[in-house]
Coordinates of C-alpha atoms in Angstrom, one line a residue:
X23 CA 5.4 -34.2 -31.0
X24 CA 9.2 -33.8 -30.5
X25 CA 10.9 -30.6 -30.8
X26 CA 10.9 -27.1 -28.9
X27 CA 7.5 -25.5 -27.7
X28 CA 7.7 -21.6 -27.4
X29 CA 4.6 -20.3 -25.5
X30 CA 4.0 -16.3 -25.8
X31 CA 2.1 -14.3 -23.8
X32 CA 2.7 -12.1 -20.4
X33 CA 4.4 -13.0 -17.1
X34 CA 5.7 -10.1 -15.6
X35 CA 6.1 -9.8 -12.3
X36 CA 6.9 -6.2 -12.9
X37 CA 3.7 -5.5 -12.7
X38 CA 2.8 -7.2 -9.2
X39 CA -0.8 -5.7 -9.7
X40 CA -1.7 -8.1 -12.6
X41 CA -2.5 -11.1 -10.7
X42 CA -4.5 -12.8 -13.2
X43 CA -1.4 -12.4 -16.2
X44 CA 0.6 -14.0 -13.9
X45 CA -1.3 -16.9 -12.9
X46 CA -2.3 -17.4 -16.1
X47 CA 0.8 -18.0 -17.5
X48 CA 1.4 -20.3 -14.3
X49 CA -1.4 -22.3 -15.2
X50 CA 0.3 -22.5 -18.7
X51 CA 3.4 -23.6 -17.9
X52 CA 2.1 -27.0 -15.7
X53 CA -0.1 -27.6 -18.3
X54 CA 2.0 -27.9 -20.8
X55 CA 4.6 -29.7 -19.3
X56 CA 2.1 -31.9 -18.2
X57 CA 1.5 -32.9 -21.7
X58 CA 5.2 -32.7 -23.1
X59 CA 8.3 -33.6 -21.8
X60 CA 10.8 -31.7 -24.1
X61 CA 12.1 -28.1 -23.8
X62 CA 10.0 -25.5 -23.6
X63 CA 10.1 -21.4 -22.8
X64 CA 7.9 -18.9 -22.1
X65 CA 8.1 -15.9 -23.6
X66 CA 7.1 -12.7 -21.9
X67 CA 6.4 -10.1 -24.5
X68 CA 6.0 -6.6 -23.6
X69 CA 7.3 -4.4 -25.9
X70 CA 8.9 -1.3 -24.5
X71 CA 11.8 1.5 -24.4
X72 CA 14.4 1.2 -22.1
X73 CA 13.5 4.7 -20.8
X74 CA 10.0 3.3 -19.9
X75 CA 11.6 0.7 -18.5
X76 CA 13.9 2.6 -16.2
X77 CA 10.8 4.9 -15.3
X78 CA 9.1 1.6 -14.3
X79 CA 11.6 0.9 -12.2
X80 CA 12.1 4.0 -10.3
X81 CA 8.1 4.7 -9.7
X82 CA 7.9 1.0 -8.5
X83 CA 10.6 -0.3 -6.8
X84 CA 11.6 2.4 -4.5
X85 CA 11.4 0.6 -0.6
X86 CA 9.0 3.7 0.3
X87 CA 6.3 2.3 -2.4
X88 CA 5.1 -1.3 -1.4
X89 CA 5.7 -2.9 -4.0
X90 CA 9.5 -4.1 -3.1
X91 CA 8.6 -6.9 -1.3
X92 CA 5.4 -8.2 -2.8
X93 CA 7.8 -8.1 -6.4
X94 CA 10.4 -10.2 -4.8
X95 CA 8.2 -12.9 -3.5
X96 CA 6.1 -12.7 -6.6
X97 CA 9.6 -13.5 -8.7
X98 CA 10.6 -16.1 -6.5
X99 CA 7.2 -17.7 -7.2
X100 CA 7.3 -17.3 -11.0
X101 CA 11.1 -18.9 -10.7
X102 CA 10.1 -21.8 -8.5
X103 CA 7.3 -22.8 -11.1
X104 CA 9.5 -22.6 -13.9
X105 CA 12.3 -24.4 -11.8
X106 CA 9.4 -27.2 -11.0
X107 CA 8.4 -27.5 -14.6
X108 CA 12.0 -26.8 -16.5
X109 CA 10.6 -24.0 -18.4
X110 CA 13.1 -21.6 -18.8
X111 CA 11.6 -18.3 -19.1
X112 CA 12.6 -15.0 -20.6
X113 CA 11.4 -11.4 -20.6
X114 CA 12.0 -9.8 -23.9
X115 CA 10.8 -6.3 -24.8
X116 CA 12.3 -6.1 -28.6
X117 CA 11.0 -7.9 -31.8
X118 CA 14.1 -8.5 -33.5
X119 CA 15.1 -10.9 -30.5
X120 CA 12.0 -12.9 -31.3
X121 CA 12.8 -13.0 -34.8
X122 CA 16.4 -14.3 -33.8
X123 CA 14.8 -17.2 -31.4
X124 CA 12.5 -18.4 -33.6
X125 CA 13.9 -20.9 -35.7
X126 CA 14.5 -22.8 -32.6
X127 CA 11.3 -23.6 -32.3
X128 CA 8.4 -26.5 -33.3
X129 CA 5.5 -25.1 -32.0
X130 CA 4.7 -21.8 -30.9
X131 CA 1.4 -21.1 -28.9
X132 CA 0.0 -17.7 -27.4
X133 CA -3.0 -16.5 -25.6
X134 CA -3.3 -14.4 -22.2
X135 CA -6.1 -12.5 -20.9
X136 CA -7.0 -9.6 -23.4
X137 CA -3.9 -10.3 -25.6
X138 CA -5.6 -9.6 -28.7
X139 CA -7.4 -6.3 -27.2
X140 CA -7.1 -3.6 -30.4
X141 CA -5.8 -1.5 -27.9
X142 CA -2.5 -3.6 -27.6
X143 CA -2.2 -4.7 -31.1
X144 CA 1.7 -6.0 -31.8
X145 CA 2.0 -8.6 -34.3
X146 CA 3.6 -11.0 -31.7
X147 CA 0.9 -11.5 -30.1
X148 CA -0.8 -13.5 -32.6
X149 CA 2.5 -15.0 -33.3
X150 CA 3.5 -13.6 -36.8
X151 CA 6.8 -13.3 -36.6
X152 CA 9.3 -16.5 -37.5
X153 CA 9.5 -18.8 -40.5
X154 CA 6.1 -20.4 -42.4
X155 CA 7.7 -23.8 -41.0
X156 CA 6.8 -23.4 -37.8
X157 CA 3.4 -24.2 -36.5
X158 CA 1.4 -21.5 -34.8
X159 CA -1.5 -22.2 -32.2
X160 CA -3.6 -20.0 -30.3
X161 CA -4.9 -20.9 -26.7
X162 CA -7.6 -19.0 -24.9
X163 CA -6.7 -16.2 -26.6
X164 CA -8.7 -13.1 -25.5
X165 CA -10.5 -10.4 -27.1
X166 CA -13.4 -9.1 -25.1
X167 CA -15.4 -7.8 -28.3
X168 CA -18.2 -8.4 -30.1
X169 CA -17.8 -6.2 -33.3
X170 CA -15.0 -4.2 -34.8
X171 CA -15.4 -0.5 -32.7
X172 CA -14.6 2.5 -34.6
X173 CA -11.6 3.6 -32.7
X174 CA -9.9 0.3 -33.6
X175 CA -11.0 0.0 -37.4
X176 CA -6.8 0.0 -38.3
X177 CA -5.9 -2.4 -35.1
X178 CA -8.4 -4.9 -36.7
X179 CA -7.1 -4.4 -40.5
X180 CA -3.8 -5.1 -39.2
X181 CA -4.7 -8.0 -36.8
X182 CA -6.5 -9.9 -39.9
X183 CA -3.1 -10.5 -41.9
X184 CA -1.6 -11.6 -38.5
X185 CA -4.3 -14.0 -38.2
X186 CA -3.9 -15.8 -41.3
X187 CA -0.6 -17.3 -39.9
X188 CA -2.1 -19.5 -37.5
X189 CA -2.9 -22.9 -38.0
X190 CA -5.3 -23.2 -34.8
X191 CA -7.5 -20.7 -33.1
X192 CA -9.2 -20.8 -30.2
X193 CA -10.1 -17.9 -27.7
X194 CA -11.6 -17.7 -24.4
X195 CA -14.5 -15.6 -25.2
X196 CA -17.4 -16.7 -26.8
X197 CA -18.9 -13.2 -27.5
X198 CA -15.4 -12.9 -30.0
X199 CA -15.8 -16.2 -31.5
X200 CA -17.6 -14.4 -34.9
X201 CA -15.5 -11.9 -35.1
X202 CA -12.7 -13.7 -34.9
X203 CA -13.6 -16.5 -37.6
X204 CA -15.1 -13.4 -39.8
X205 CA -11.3 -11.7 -39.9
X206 CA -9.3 -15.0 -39.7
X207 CA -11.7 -17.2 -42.5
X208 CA -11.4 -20.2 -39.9
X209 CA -13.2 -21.8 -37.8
X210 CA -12.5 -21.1 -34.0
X211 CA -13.0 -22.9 -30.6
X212 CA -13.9 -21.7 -27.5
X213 CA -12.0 -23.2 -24.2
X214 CA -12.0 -22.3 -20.9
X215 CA -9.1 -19.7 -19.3
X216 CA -5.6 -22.1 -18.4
X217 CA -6.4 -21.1 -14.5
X218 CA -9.7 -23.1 -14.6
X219 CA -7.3 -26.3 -15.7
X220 CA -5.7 -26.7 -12.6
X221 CA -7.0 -28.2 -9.6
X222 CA -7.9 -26.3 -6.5
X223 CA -5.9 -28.3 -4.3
X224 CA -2.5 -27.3 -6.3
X225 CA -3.2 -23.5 -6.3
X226 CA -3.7 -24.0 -2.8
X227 CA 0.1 -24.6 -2.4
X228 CA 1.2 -21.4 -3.8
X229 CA -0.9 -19.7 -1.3
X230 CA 1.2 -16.9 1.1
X231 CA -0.4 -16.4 5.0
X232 CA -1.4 -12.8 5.2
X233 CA -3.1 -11.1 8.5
X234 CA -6.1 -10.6 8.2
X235 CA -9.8 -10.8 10.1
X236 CA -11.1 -14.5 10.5
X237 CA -14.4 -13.2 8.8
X238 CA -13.7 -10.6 5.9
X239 CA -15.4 -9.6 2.6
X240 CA -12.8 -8.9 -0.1
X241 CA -13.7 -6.1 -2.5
X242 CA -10.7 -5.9 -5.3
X243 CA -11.8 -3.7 -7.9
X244 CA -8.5 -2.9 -9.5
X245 CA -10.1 -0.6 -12.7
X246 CA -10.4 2.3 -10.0
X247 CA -12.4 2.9 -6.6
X248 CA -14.5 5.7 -6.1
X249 CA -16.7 6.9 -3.6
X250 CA -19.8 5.1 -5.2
X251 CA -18.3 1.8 -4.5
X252 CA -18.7 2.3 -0.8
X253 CA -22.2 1.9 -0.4
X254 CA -22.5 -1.4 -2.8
X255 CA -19.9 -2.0 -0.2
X256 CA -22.1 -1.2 2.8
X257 CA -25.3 -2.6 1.6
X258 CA -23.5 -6.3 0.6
X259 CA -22.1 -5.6 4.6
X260 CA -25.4 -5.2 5.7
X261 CA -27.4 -8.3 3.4
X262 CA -24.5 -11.2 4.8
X263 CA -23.7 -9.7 8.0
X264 CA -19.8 -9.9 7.9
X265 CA -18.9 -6.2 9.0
X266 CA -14.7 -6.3 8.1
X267 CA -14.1 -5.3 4.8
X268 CA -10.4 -6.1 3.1
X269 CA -10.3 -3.9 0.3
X270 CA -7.5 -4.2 -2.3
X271 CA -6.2 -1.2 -3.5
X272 CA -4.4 -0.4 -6.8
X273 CA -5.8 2.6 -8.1
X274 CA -8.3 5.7 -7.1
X275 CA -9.4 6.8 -4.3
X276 CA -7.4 5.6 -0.6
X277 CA -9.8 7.5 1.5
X278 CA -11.9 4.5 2.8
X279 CA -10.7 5.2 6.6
X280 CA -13.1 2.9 8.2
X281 CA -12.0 -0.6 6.0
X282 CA -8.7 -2.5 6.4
X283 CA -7.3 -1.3 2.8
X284 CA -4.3 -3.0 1.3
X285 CA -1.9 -1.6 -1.4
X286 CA 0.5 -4.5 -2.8
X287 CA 0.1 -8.1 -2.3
X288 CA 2.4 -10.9 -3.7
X289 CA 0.4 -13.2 -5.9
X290 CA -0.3 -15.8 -3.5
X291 CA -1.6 -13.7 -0.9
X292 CA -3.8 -12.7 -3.3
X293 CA -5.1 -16.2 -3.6
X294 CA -5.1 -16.3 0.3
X295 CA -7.4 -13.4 0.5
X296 CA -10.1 -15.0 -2.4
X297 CA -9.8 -18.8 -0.3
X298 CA -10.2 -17.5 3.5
X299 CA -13.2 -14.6 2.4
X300 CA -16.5 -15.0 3.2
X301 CA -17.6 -12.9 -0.1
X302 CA -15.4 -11.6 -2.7
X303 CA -16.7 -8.4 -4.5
X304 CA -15.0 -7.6 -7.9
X305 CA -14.4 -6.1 -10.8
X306 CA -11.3 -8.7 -12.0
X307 CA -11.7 -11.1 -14.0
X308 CA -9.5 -13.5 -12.7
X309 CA -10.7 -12.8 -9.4
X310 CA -13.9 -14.1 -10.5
X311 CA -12.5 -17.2 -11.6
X312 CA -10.6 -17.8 -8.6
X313 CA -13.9 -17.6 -7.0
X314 CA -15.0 -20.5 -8.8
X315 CA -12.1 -22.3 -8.2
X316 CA -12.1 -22.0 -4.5
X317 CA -16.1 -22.4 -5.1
X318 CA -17.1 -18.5 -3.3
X319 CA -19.7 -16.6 -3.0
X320 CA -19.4 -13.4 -5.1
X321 CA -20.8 -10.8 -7.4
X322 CA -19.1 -8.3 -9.8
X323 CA -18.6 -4.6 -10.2
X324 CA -18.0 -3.6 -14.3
X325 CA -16.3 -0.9 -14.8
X326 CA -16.5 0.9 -18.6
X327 CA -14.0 2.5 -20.1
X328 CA -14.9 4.5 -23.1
X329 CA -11.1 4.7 -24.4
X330 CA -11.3 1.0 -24.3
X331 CA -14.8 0.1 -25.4
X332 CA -17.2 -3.1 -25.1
X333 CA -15.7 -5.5 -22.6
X334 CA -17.8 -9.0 -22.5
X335 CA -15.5 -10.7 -20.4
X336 CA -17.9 -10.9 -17.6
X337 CA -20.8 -12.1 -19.4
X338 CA -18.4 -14.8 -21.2
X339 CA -17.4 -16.1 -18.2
X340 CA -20.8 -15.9 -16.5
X341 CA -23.6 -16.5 -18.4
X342 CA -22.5 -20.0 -19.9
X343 CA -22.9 -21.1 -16.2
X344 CA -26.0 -19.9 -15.1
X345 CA -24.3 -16.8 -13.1
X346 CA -25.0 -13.9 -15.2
X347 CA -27.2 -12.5 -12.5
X348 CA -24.0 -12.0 -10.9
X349 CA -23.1 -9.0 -12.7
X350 CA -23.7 -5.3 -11.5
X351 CA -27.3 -6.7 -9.4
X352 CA -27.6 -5.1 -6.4
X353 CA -29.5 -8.2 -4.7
X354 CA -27.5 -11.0 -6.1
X355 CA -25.1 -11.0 -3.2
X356 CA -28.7 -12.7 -1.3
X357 CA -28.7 -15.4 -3.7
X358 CA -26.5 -18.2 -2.7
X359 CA -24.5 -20.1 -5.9
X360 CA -25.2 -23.9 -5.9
X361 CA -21.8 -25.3 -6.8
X362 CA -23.1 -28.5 -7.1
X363 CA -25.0 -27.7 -9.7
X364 CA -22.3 -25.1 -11.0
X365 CA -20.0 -28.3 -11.4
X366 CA -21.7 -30.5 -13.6
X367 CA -21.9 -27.9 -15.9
X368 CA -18.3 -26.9 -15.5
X369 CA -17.3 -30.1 -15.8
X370 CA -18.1 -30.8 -19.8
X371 CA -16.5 -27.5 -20.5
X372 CA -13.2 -28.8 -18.4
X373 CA -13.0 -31.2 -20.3
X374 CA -13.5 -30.3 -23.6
X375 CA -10.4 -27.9 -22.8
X376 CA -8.6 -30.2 -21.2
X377 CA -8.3 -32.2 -24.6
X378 CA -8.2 -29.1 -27.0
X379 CA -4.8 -28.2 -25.6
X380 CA -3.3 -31.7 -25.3
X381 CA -4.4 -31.8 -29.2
X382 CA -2.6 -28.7 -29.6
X383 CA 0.5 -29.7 -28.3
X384 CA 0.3 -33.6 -29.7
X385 CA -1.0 -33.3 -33.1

């Protein structure tokens, strides 16, 4: 097609922490320019005050924090990629400024890791703002749920007018699928996350050297550590027999004395850490898929939340290739994944979204 593309979701290095937003939208922005060769821009939308904003920047940027210098490499990354694939990107907080843009633009595509979570409904997201003329399509778009929850009964009311603008749906879990046709009235497809889209070998070229043990097992649990975390910790120590343990550390408890703990990475020594680890234990999403990617052995932690409710991301991810059993089992971390195998069945779901999203930007 000829025109402008807009593509909508979150890339902020702001928020160093979110690894898996940020490669994400990454993965988006090759992908797309692998496909299509005239402008395009990448919206990051995250709608807040400028007193939040400010507050943001005071709590995070102070040189006494950590999170200085991981930020600054992290932006030079984001820059570098949009530089590489002339995207131009821009980080815009206020509706009215997407309204102005719009009419600039042919195609407009969101979809992000829990974008369409209830809990952080905005109309944007599902890309209802702009004139009818403009064609709206929905990539991996994410919304760990099953059923409409109580607490969100209003979120999901208002997200089933925003859904009717869309020509195209597809989202990344499966578990959502239902839900989603039952509130939109179309049919939806389910692809794999834009991370899984790109080879291993080119993630491995963002990758940042960070010191660390030649044998480690990373533990990034980045819902929250507590003090029952350290003997799932010990006990996976104890089954592979790798004793250093690189432990990740963004929220909870810092007491863990006896492990190498880490507060603020960039985002490609987090990919260092997931590629040079012997085992990667997790409660990330993304850090899960990376672990495919670089073909790891791993298990995860889940974490509820009962502000947030049901979360299936895990078991979306999992259980359509044969790895369910790594979820919260305290003896998978003996049972060795066969990526062989894993890849054949990989492979048919690679592809499939491989041509979904070259259909959504060509048609």
């Amino acid at each position: 097609m000829s025109g402008k593309i807009l593509i909508l979701s979150w890339c902020n290095a702001d928020n160093v922490m979110n690894y898996g937003q940020i490669l994400q939208a990454i993965a988006m922005m090759q992908l797309v320019r692998s496909d299509y060769d005239g402008e395009i821009d990448y919206i990051s939308y995250h709608p807040r005050t400028m007193k939040n904003k400010i507050r943001c920047i005071l709590e995070r940027y102070s040189p006494l924090s950590g999170h200085l210098m991981p930020y600054c490499k992290t932006k030079e990354m984001i820059n570098k990629v949009c530089k590489e694939n002339n995207v131009k990107l821009y980080q815009i907080s206020n509706a009215h400024k997407l309204e102005e843009m719009s009419s600039a633009y042919n195609l407009m595509i969101c979809g992000s890791d829990q974008i369409w979570h209830p809990r952080n409904y905005f109309p944007e997201y599902f890309l209802d703002f702009g004139n009818d003329a403009i064609v709206r399509k929905s990539y991996a778009a994410s919304l760990p749920k099953s059923s409409i929850e109580p607490q969100f009964a209003s979120e999901y009311e208002k997200m089933r007018k925003s859904l009717e603008r869309l020509d195209y749906i597809s989202v990344r879990e499966c578990s959502s699928k239902k839900l989603i046709e039952t509130l939109s009235g179309k049919n939806v497809d389910i692809v794999l996350d834009p991370t899984f889209l790109i080879p291993k070998e080119q993630w491995e070229t963002l990758m940042e050297y960070i010191k660390i043990p030649k044998r480690y097992i990373f533990v990034y649990i980045p819902n929250g550590m507590d003090d029952s975390i350290e003997q799932k910790i010990n006990q996976l120590s104890s089954a592979i027999g790798v004793q250093n343990i690189v432990i990740l550390m963004t929220r909870g408890n810092n007491g863990f004395k006896r492990y190498k703990t880490i507060k603020f990475v960039t985002v490609g020594q987090f990919l260092y850490l997931i590629k040079h680890a012997d085992y990667i234990f997790t409660s990330s999403f993304h850090a899960a898929v990376f672990s495919i990617i670089m073909k790891k052995q791993f298990s995860c932690h889940t974490v509820y939340n009962s502000e947030q409710g049901e979360d299936t991301r895990f078991t979306d991810l999992l259980e359509p290739l044969g790895l369910d059993t790594r979820i919260d089992n305290d003896t998978s971390f003996i049972e060795h994944i066969n990526y062989n195998k894993l890849s054949k069945i990989l492979e048919e779901k690679l592809n499939f979204s491989r041509k979904t999203l070259n259909k959504i930007i060509s048609a």
